Short mmCIF file of C-alpha atoms and ligand atoms in Angstrom, two decimals:
data_model
loop_
_atom_site.label_atom_id
_atom_site.label_comp_id
_atom_site.label_asym_id
_atom_site.label_seq_id
_atom_site.Cartn_x
_atom_site.Cartn_y
_atom_site.Cartn_z
CA UNK K 940 0.15 -1.00 -27.71
CA UNK K 941 2.45 -2.39 -24.91
CA UNK K 942 3.02 -6.31 -25.25
CA UNK K 943 1.91 -6.83 -21.44
CA UNK K 944 -1.45 -5.32 -23.07
CA UNK K 945 -1.22 -7.65 -26.28
CA UNK K 946 -0.98 -10.72 -23.49
CA UNK K 947 -3.99 -9.56 -21.87
CA UNK K 948 -5.69 -9.38 -24.97
CA UNK K 949 -5.07 -12.97 -25.61
CA UNK K 950 -5.25 -13.86 -21.54
CA UNK K 951 -8.94 -12.80 -21.75
CA UNK K 952 -9.95 -14.14 -25.21
CA UNK K 953 -10.89 -10.19 -25.94
CA UNK K 954 -9.61 -10.78 -29.69
CA UNK K 955 -12.07 -11.78 -32.34
CA UNK K 956 -12.67 -15.16 -32.61
CA UNK K 957 -14.79 -16.24 -35.38
CA UNK K 958 -12.51 -17.71 -38.61
CA UNK K 959 -9.01 -17.51 -37.07
CA UNK K 960 -6.16 -18.39 -39.54
CA UNK K 961 -2.68 -18.69 -39.24
CA UNK K 962 -0.57 -16.56 -41.45
CA UNK K 963 0.10 -19.79 -43.28
CA UNK K 964 -3.90 -20.49 -43.62
CA UNK K 965 -4.45 -23.30 -41.27
CA UNK K 966 -7.35 -22.72 -39.17
CA UNK K 967 -6.81 -21.69 -35.55
CA UNK K 968 -9.18 -23.25 -32.61
CA UNK K 969 -7.88 -21.65 -29.39
CA UNK K 970 -9.13 -24.72 -26.73
CA UNK K 971 -6.87 -23.46 -23.82
CA UNK K 972 -5.17 -19.85 -23.93
CA UNK K 973 -2.77 -21.46 -21.30
CA UNK K 974 -1.41 -19.99 -18.26
CA UNK K 975 0.32 -16.98 -18.00
CA UNK K 976 4.19 -16.86 -16.99
CA UNK K 977 5.59 -13.94 -15.18
CA UNK K 978 8.77 -15.67 -14.75
CA UNK K 979 11.35 -16.38 -17.70
CA UNK K 980 10.49 -18.18 -20.91
CA UNK K 981 7.45 -18.23 -22.75
CA UNK K 982 4.41 -16.09 -21.98
CA UNK K 983 1.80 -18.58 -21.79
CA UNK K 984 2.61 -22.14 -20.72
CA UNK K 985 -0.01 -25.25 -21.33
CA UNK K 986 -2.05 -23.73 -23.96
CA UNK K 987 -4.19 -26.14 -26.11
CA UNK K 988 -4.57 -25.09 -29.61
CA UNK K 989 -6.16 -26.91 -32.44
CA UNK K 990 -4.27 -26.19 -35.81
CA UNK K 991 -6.18 -27.64 -38.85
CA UNK K 992 -6.88 -31.23 -37.95
CA UNK K 993 -4.32 -31.60 -35.03
CA UNK K 994 -4.50 -30.37 -31.58
CA UNK K 995 -1.16 -29.09 -29.93
CA UNK K 996 -0.41 -28.79 -26.54
CA UNK K 997 2.33 -26.43 -25.49
CA UNK K 998 3.10 -22.90 -24.89
CA UNK K 999 2.28 -19.67 -26.38
CA UNK K 1000 4.71 -16.44 -27.04
CA UNK K 1001 3.36 -13.27 -27.76
CA UNK K 1002 4.99 -10.24 -29.44
CA UNK K 1003 3.81 -7.48 -30.86
CA UNK K 1004 5.84 -7.94 -34.33
CA UNK K 1005 7.14 -11.08 -35.17
CA UNK K 1006 10.38 -9.90 -35.83
CA UNK K 1007 10.78 -9.42 -31.99
CA UNK K 1008 11.25 -13.01 -31.63
CA UNK K 1009 14.39 -12.62 -33.23
CA UNK K 1010 15.11 -9.23 -31.34
CA UNK K 1011 14.58 -11.14 -28.21
CA UNK K 1012 16.80 -13.88 -28.96
CA UNK K 1013 14.44 -16.82 -28.75
CA UNK K 1014 15.43 -18.69 -31.67
CA UNK K 1015 18.33 -20.63 -30.22
CA UNK K 1016 16.61 -20.55 -26.68
CA UNK K 1017 15.83 -24.42 -25.53
CA UNK K 1018 13.15 -22.80 -23.18
CA UNK K 1019 10.89 -21.87 -26.29
CA UNK K 1020 11.57 -25.02 -28.25
CA UNK K 1021 7.62 -25.96 -26.92
CA UNK K 1022 6.43 -23.12 -28.28
CA UNK K 1023 3.09 -24.48 -30.77
CA UNK K 1024 1.94 -20.67 -31.60
CA UNK K 1025 3.42 -17.35 -32.09
CA UNK K 1026 0.76 -14.62 -31.46
CA UNK K 1027 1.45 -11.07 -32.64
CA UNK K 1028 0.10 -7.93 -33.76
CA UNK K 1029 1.75 -7.70 -36.74
CA UNK K 1030 3.33 -10.42 -38.71
CA UNK K 1031 6.21 -9.21 -40.21
CA UNK K 1032 8.52 -12.30 -41.04
CA UNK K 1033 8.69 -15.65 -40.64
CA UNK K 1034 10.18 -17.41 -37.27
CA UNK K 1035 11.83 -20.66 -36.76
CA UNK K 1036 13.25 -22.12 -33.64
CA UNK K 1037 16.62 -23.95 -34.02
CA UNK K 1038 16.45 -22.98 -37.67
CA UNK K 1039 14.41 -25.68 -38.97
CA UNK K 1040 11.06 -25.64 -37.17
CA UNK K 1041 8.83 -22.72 -38.56
CA UNK K 1042 6.15 -21.61 -35.95
CA UNK K 1043 2.96 -21.00 -36.96
CA UNK K 1044 1.65 -17.75 -36.17
CA UNK K 1045 -1.53 -15.89 -35.31
CA UNK K 1046 -1.96 -12.33 -36.18
CA UNK K 1047 -4.48 -11.06 -33.11
CA UNK K 1048 -7.36 -8.98 -34.39
CA UNK K 1049 -9.13 -7.14 -31.60
CA UNK K 1050 -12.51 -4.49 -31.75
CA UNK K 1051 -11.14 -0.96 -32.19
CA UNK K 1052 -13.06 -0.11 -28.76
CA UNK K 1053 -10.79 -2.53 -26.99
CA UNK K 1054 -7.87 -0.70 -28.22
CA UNK K 1055 -9.23 2.55 -27.61
CA UNK K 1056 -9.95 1.65 -24.08
CA UNK K 1057 -6.36 -0.20 -23.79
CA UNK K 1058 -4.49 3.08 -24.87
CA UNK K 1059 -6.96 5.15 -22.58
CA UNK K 1060 -6.01 2.88 -19.75
CA UNK K 1061 -2.26 3.04 -20.49
CA UNK K 1062 -2.33 6.78 -20.86
CA UNK K 1063 -3.48 8.02 -17.47
CA UNK K 1064 -2.60 11.30 -17.45
CA UNK K 1065 -3.55 12.25 -13.88
CA UNK K 1066 -6.68 11.49 -13.20
CA UNK K 1067 -8.04 8.05 -13.47
CA UNK K 1068 -8.38 6.79 -17.01
CA UNK K 1069 -11.17 4.74 -15.97
CA UNK K 1070 -13.10 7.63 -14.79
CA UNK K 1071 -15.62 7.82 -17.53
CA UNK K 1072 -16.52 4.15 -17.28
CA UNK K 1073 -16.86 3.92 -13.64
CA UNK K 1074 -20.55 4.80 -13.78
CA UNK K 1075 -21.22 1.84 -16.14
CA UNK K 1076 -19.86 -0.70 -12.97
CA UNK K 1077 -22.65 -2.66 -11.34
CA UNK K 1078 -22.23 -2.13 -7.47
CA UNK K 1079 -21.52 -6.16 -6.94
CA UNK K 1080 -18.66 -5.86 -9.31
CA UNK K 1081 -16.94 -3.36 -7.38
CA UNK K 1082 -17.81 -4.50 -3.89
CA UNK K 1083 -16.50 -8.01 -4.61
CA UNK K 1084 -13.26 -6.18 -5.84
CA UNK K 1085 -13.42 -3.98 -2.86
CA UNK K 1086 -13.38 -6.99 -0.68
CA UNK K 1087 -10.49 -8.43 -2.40
CA UNK K 1088 -8.56 -4.91 -2.08
CA UNK K 1089 -9.15 -4.83 1.50
CA UNK K 1090 -7.95 -8.23 2.49
CA UNK K 1091 -5.07 -7.49 0.39
CA UNK K 1092 -4.21 -4.10 2.02
CA UNK K 1093 -4.38 -5.94 5.54
CA UNK K 1094 -2.19 -8.60 4.31
CA UNK K 1095 0.28 -6.09 3.94
CA UNK K 1096 -0.14 -4.44 7.05
CA UNK K 1097 0.02 -7.81 8.80
CA UNK K 1098 3.31 -9.29 7.01
CA UNK K 1099 5.10 -5.82 8.18
CA UNK K 1100 4.39 -6.57 11.63
CA UNK K 1101 5.29 -10.19 11.56
CA UNK K 1102 8.69 -8.93 9.86
CA UNK K 1103 9.13 -6.55 12.90
CA UNK K 1104 8.41 -9.23 15.15
CA UNK K 1105 11.56 -10.84 14.28
CA UNK K 1106 13.26 -7.62 14.91
CA UNK K 1107 12.04 -7.01 18.19
CA UNK K 1108 12.34 -10.34 19.86
CA UNK K 1109 8.88 -10.95 19.69
CA UNK K 1110 7.68 -8.55 21.77
CA UNK K 1111 4.51 -7.18 20.81
CA UNK K 1112 4.28 -4.14 22.55
CA UNK K 1113 7.60 -2.86 21.44
CA UNK K 1114 6.48 -3.49 17.80
CA UNK K 1115 3.26 -1.78 18.35
CA UNK K 1116 4.86 1.43 19.43
CA UNK K 1117 7.81 1.00 16.89
CA UNK K 1118 4.83 0.76 14.05
CA UNK K 1119 3.15 4.01 16.26
CA UNK K 1120 6.38 6.11 15.62
CA UNK K 1121 6.45 5.44 12.08
CA UNK K 1122 2.28 6.34 11.47
CA UNK K 1123 2.86 9.23 14.06
CA UNK K 1124 4.84 11.19 11.09
CA UNK K 1125 1.80 10.46 8.92
CA UNK K 1126 3.17 11.02 5.25
CA UNK K 1127 5.82 14.15 5.59
CA UNK K 1128 7.66 12.84 8.41
CA UNK K 1129 7.46 9.17 8.41
CA UNK K 1130 11.31 9.10 7.41
CA UNK K 1131 11.73 11.47 10.64
CA UNK K 1132 9.76 9.50 12.79
CA UNK K 1133 11.27 6.14 11.52
CA UNK K 1134 14.97 7.76 12.20
CA UNK K 1135 13.63 8.78 15.57
CA UNK K 1136 12.60 5.10 16.53
CA UNK K 1137 15.88 3.61 15.38
CA UNK K 1138 17.75 5.76 17.77
CA UNK K 1139 15.85 4.74 20.74
CA UNK K 1140 16.63 1.36 21.98
CA UNK K 1141 13.65 -0.38 23.59
CA UNK K 1142 15.07 -0.79 27.12
CA UNK K 1143 15.90 2.70 27.28
CA UNK K 1144 12.35 3.99 26.28
CA UNK K 1145 11.20 1.28 29.37
CA UNK K 1146 13.28 2.65 31.73
CA UNK K 1147 12.23 6.49 30.59
CA UNK K 1148 8.57 5.81 30.00
CA UNK K 1149 7.82 5.82 34.06
CA UNK K 1150 7.60 9.74 33.68
CA UNK K 1151 5.99 11.41 31.12
CA UNK K 1152 8.59 14.49 31.36
CA UNK K 1153 11.51 12.31 31.34
CA UNK K 1154 9.71 10.47 28.24
CA UNK K 1155 9.50 14.14 26.53
CA UNK K 1156 13.33 14.75 27.08
CA UNK K 1157 13.99 11.64 25.68
CA UNK K 1158 12.24 11.93 22.32
CA UNK K 1159 12.56 15.72 21.91
CA UNK K 1160 16.22 15.45 22.76
CA UNK K 1161 16.95 12.48 20.36
CA UNK K 1162 15.16 14.17 17.90
CA UNK K 1163 17.61 17.06 17.55
CA UNK K 1164 14.91 19.66 18.12
CA UNK K 1165 14.89 20.21 21.77
CA UNK K 1166 18.91 21.50 20.96
CA UNK K 1167 17.40 23.83 18.37
CA UNK K 1168 14.45 24.94 20.35
CA UNK K 1169 16.75 25.49 23.45
CA UNK K 1170 19.37 27.46 21.75
CA UNK K 1171 16.81 29.75 19.97
CA UNK K 1172 14.46 30.28 23.84
CA UNK K 1173 17.15 29.86 26.48
CA UNK K 1174 14.53 31.58 28.98
CA UNK K 1175 11.83 29.12 28.50
CA UNK K 1176 11.77 27.10 31.84
CA UNK K 1177 10.14 24.07 30.46
CA UNK K 1178 12.72 23.76 27.59
CA UNK K 1179 15.73 24.18 30.21
CA UNK K 1180 14.31 21.60 32.53
CA UNK K 1181 13.93 19.00 29.47
CA UNK K 1182 17.47 19.95 28.24
CA UNK K 1183 19.14 19.12 31.45
CA UNK K 1184 17.30 16.17 31.70
CA UNK K 1185 17.82 14.61 28.19
CA UNK K 1186 21.85 15.83 28.58
CA UNK K 1187 21.92 13.38 31.79
CA UNK K 1188 20.10 10.57 29.76
CA UNK K 1189 21.98 10.86 26.85
CA UNK K 1190 25.19 10.71 28.36
CA UNK K 1191 23.54 7.61 30.93
CA UNK K 1192 22.97 5.66 27.82
CA UNK K 1193 25.29 6.60 25.61
CA UNK K 1194 22.67 8.07 22.96
CA UNK K 1195 23.23 9.70 19.59
CA UNK K 1196 20.48 12.14 18.25
CA UNK K 1197 19.04 12.06 14.83
CA UNK K 1198 19.59 15.30 12.61
CA UNK K 1199 17.26 17.97 13.21
CA UNK K 1200 17.13 18.71 9.56
CA UNK K 1201 15.19 15.50 8.82
CA UNK K 1202 11.91 17.12 10.09
CA UNK K 1203 9.63 18.79 7.76
CA UNK K 1204 7.11 21.83 8.17
CA UNK K 1205 6.43 22.82 4.88
CA UNK K 1206 2.50 23.23 4.26
CA UNK K 1207 1.67 21.48 7.53
CA UNK K 1208 -0.95 22.80 9.70
CA UNK K 1209 0.28 23.87 13.25
CA UNK K 1210 -1.71 20.45 14.71
CA UNK K 1211 0.62 18.26 12.97
CA UNK K 1212 4.17 20.18 13.78
CA UNK K 1213 6.61 17.51 14.71
CA UNK K 1214 7.50 18.88 17.93
CA UNK K 1215 3.86 18.60 18.94
CA UNK K 1216 3.46 15.12 17.43
CA UNK K 1217 6.60 14.04 19.22
CA UNK K 1218 4.99 15.12 22.50
CA UNK K 1219 1.58 13.31 21.78
CA UNK K 1220 3.72 10.43 21.00
CA UNK K 1221 5.55 10.74 24.56
CA UNK K 1222 2.19 11.02 26.14
CA UNK K 1223 1.15 7.16 24.26
CA UNK K 1224 4.54 6.02 25.58
CA UNK K 1225 4.30 7.10 28.76
CA UNK K 1226 0.75 6.15 29.59
CA UNK K 1227 0.76 4.42 32.72
CA UNK K 1228 -2.51 3.15 31.87
CA UNK K 1229 -0.91 0.27 30.02
CA UNK K 1230 -2.28 1.45 26.71
CA UNK K 1231 -1.41 -1.59 24.99
CA UNK K 1232 -2.92 -4.26 27.04
CA UNK K 1233 -6.18 -1.98 27.46
CA UNK K 1234 -6.08 -1.50 23.40
CA UNK K 1235 -5.76 -5.46 23.11
CA UNK K 1236 -9.07 -6.27 25.08
CA UNK K 1237 -11.07 -3.15 23.50
CA UNK K 1238 -13.98 -4.88 21.35
CA UNK K 1239 -15.77 -2.08 19.44
CA UNK K 1240 -14.08 0.97 17.31
CA UNK K 1241 -15.82 3.53 20.23
CA UNK K 1242 -13.97 1.70 22.75
CA UNK K 1243 -10.53 2.42 21.24
CA UNK K 1244 -11.02 5.55 20.21
CA UNK K 1245 -11.93 6.79 24.00
CA UNK K 1246 -8.82 4.97 24.96
CA UNK K 1247 -6.85 6.88 22.97
CA UNK K 1248 -8.36 10.10 23.41
CA UNK K 1249 -8.01 9.73 27.21
CA UNK K 1250 -4.22 10.19 26.72
CA UNK K 1251 -3.04 13.53 28.05
CA UNK K 1252 -0.13 15.56 26.70
CA UNK K 1253 1.76 17.57 29.42
CA UNK K 1254 0.55 20.47 30.50
CA UNK K 1255 3.03 22.68 28.57
CA UNK K 1256 2.13 20.62 25.10
CA UNK K 1257 -1.70 21.42 25.69
CA UNK K 1258 -0.96 25.08 24.65
CA UNK K 1259 1.98 24.88 22.48
CA UNK K 1260 2.29 23.80 18.92
CA UNK K 1261 6.36 24.41 19.01
CA UNK K 1262 8.72 24.98 21.35
CA UNK K 1263 9.36 28.34 22.95
CA UNK K 1264 6.54 29.94 21.04
CA UNK K 1265 3.80 32.01 22.27
CA UNK K 1266 1.24 29.60 23.72
CA UNK K 1267 -1.94 28.72 21.49
CA UNK K 1268 -5.41 29.50 22.51
CA UNK K 1269 -6.64 26.25 22.10
CA UNK K 1270 -5.70 22.80 23.70
CA UNK K 1271 -4.36 20.64 21.57
CA UNK K 1272 -4.74 17.13 21.14
CA UNK K 1273 -4.80 14.62 18.62
CA UNK K 1274 -7.90 15.11 16.11
CA UNK K 1275 -10.44 12.47 15.19
CA UNK K 1276 -8.71 11.69 12.10
CA UNK K 1277 -5.31 11.13 13.23
CA UNK K 1278 -6.56 8.81 15.76
CA UNK K 1279 -8.54 7.12 13.09
CA UNK K 1280 -5.39 6.51 11.29
CA UNK K 1281 -3.61 5.05 14.16
CA UNK K 1282 -6.37 2.51 15.07
CA UNK K 1283 -6.44 1.44 11.34
CA UNK K 1284 -2.11 1.59 10.48
CA UNK K 1285 -1.18 0.67 14.19
CA UNK K 1286 -3.75 -0.74 16.30
CA UNK K 1287 -5.81 -3.09 13.99
CA UNK K 1288 -2.66 -4.72 12.25
CA UNK K 1289 -0.70 -5.43 15.73
CA UNK K 1290 -3.56 -6.50 17.64
CA UNK K 1291 -4.35 -9.10 14.47
CA UNK K 1292 -1.07 -10.64 14.59
CA UNK K 1293 -1.35 -10.76 18.57
CA UNK K 1294 -4.73 -12.54 18.20
CA UNK K 1295 -3.30 -14.63 15.72
CA UNK K 1296 -0.10 -15.57 18.26
CA UNK K 1297 -2.82 -16.66 20.82
CA UNK K 1298 -4.80 -18.43 18.70
CA UNK K 1299 -8.25 -16.32 19.26
CA UNK K 1300 -9.47 -16.50 15.73
CA UNK K 1301 -13.06 -14.72 16.83
CA UNK K 1302 -10.97 -11.33 18.09
CA UNK K 1303 -9.38 -11.75 14.41
CA UNK K 1304 -12.47 -11.31 12.96
CA UNK K 1305 -13.56 -8.77 15.37
CA UNK K 1306 -10.84 -6.54 14.58
CA UNK K 1307 -11.69 -6.78 10.94
CA UNK K 1308 -14.99 -5.81 11.26
CA UNK K 1309 -13.75 -2.73 13.12
CA UNK K 1310 -13.28 -1.31 9.61
CA UNK K 1311 -16.71 -1.36 9.04
CA UNK K 1312 -17.40 0.31 12.30
CA UNK K 1313 -14.98 3.20 11.60
CA UNK K 1314 -15.82 6.29 9.30
CA UNK K 1315 -13.93 6.99 5.99
CA UNK K 1316 -10.82 8.50 6.11
CA UNK K 1317 -10.61 11.76 4.52
CA UNK K 1318 -7.55 12.48 2.23
CA UNK K 1319 -6.47 13.24 -1.14
CA UNK K 1320 -6.76 9.69 -2.55
CA UNK K 1321 -10.23 9.10 -1.02
CA UNK K 1322 -11.63 13.00 -2.21
CA UNK K 1323 -10.10 11.69 -5.69
CA UNK K 1324 -12.20 8.61 -5.69
CA UNK K 1325 -15.64 10.73 -4.77
CA UNK K 1326 -14.95 13.12 -7.33
CA UNK K 1327 -14.90 10.31 -9.69
CA UNK K 1328 -18.25 9.13 -8.10
CA UNK K 1329 -17.08 6.68 -5.65
CA UNK K 1330 -17.92 7.58 -2.32
CA UNK K 1331 -16.48 5.81 0.93
CA UNK K 1332 -18.58 5.83 4.07
CA UNK K 1333 -16.37 3.07 6.26
CA UNK K 1334 -12.67 2.71 7.17
CA UNK K 1335 -13.20 -0.52 5.10
CA UNK K 1336 -14.26 1.52 1.85
CA UNK K 1337 -11.21 3.78 2.34
CA UNK K 1338 -8.88 1.29 2.73
CA UNK K 1339 -9.86 -0.85 -0.19
CA UNK K 1340 -9.45 2.25 -2.63
CA UNK K 1341 -6.12 3.24 -1.48
CA UNK K 1342 -4.98 0.05 -1.86
CA UNK K 1343 -6.44 0.37 -5.67
CA UNK K 1344 -5.07 3.80 -6.36
CA UNK K 1345 -1.82 2.84 -4.37
CA UNK K 1346 -1.13 -0.46 -6.06
CA UNK K 1347 -3.25 -0.43 -9.45
CA UNK K 1348 -3.85 2.91 -10.43
CA UNK K 1349 -0.59 5.17 -9.34
CA UNK K 1350 1.68 2.11 -10.97
CA UNK K 1351 -0.52 1.59 -13.52
CA UNK K 1352 -1.52 -1.75 -13.34
CA UNK K 1353 -5.21 -1.34 -14.89
CA UNK K 1354 -4.76 -4.79 -16.66
CA UNK K 1355 -4.27 -6.66 -13.19
CA UNK K 1356 -7.41 -4.53 -11.83
CA UNK K 1357 -11.11 -6.01 -11.83
CA UNK K 1358 -12.28 -2.27 -13.19
CA UNK K 1359 -9.78 -2.49 -15.88
CA UNK K 1360 -11.00 -6.05 -16.87
CA UNK K 1361 -14.92 -4.82 -17.09
CA UNK K 1362 -13.85 -1.71 -18.66
CA UNK K 1363 -12.05 -3.91 -21.40
CA UNK K 1364 -14.64 -6.61 -21.75
CA UNK K 1365 -17.64 -4.61 -21.32
CA UNK K 1366 -16.01 -2.53 -24.44
CA UNK K 1367 -15.82 -6.07 -26.35
CA UNK K 1368 -19.16 -7.20 -25.46
CA UNK K 1369 -20.75 -3.78 -26.94
CA UNK K 1370 -19.22 -4.58 -30.21
S1 SF4 D 82 -6.20 0.80 -12.04
FE1 SF4 D 82 -8.31 -0.12 -12.06
S2 SF4 D 82 -9.71 1.56 -10.99
FE2 SF4 D 82 -7.12 2.54 -11.37
S3 SF4 D 82 -7.32 3.68 -13.00
FE3 SF4 D 82 -7.06 1.12 -13.93
S4 SF4 D 82 -8.70 0.56 -14.30
FE4 SF4 D 82 -9.34 2.31 -13.07
#
């Protein structure tokens, strides 16, 4: 067992509470376990413990073994001078502070089922370690927890927008497109798209976006992929025109392209090939319908989707997935799932901060409510939850479950998770 798990048992009073005794034989009555301290110093502040007939108010330190007190050199540390109880799993020696005050020690005893659940949650061998307990959870517990997770996830996204605003001289449209760049890479090419974005000054983008061809030349040229494609297919008229345009722009604005080696194709479906994605992003950027302004006014999820779906790539990219290669038979455009991802990860967070900036709280609520209108995302994590019996119907569900998986399950933060809490408390209640 880890020390953090023992702290959890103490914090949530999962231990056997009848007839508690210190190792010296004094009765123990835990009035208040104290407040968990995540910084330096004792583990719990302001606990209230009755030892025999005396009520003590002070701090509690938790260790697996008593001897850890010395291993961690607490015996001469003033920060531990107010420890009123040393809580341990095993009392393997007496402990003192400043050499003369002997600390009362309590060996925690807790049901075997709690121990088993804790080690099951801590082990996490690929599948969700709490999987076997999920069917025992009531809807209400899960619903409340999902609401909090969704809020936490949206807060993170909004914070990121605020951080970028500072870097973009409070220009919301630039922030919108900077985030769009990154999210166009989805998971595999996110870093490459970020590098591409970083290589392009916003004033240069603004100058080129009047023409779709010039925007494509700028983005594909800066990606390093245009040069590679043109070298491989010098007879392709479209590539030739784009290459000429790009060399003009590069010289004029003193640009340096990113390395073509940043881009990845491994296991990508043709619809996600980087060149096609860059061409689609160019169409969003060059869109003379003032996309940002229109999106900022759209009220329903259907309106947002329609606005994004109306954006058309150039004729060439409607029939290609890679520059210079044989034209594909079907028309290429971003799929529903991709557009959904862009709305959730780009449009809603940026517009939420934009609404906040304008003091429009009604609009902020509308934007959050859009997540209940949009369908759930379909990705590996959402499917994993589905296999565990937890289905997502709306984007609000899938976003909450993504947050849960990424921030709690993956880093094994089960002890900070409400499901983890339910698993442990249900088990202790059962005994
Ligand atoms: S973090 Fe929560 S949901 Fe995830 S595995 Fe642990 S207990 Fe289960």
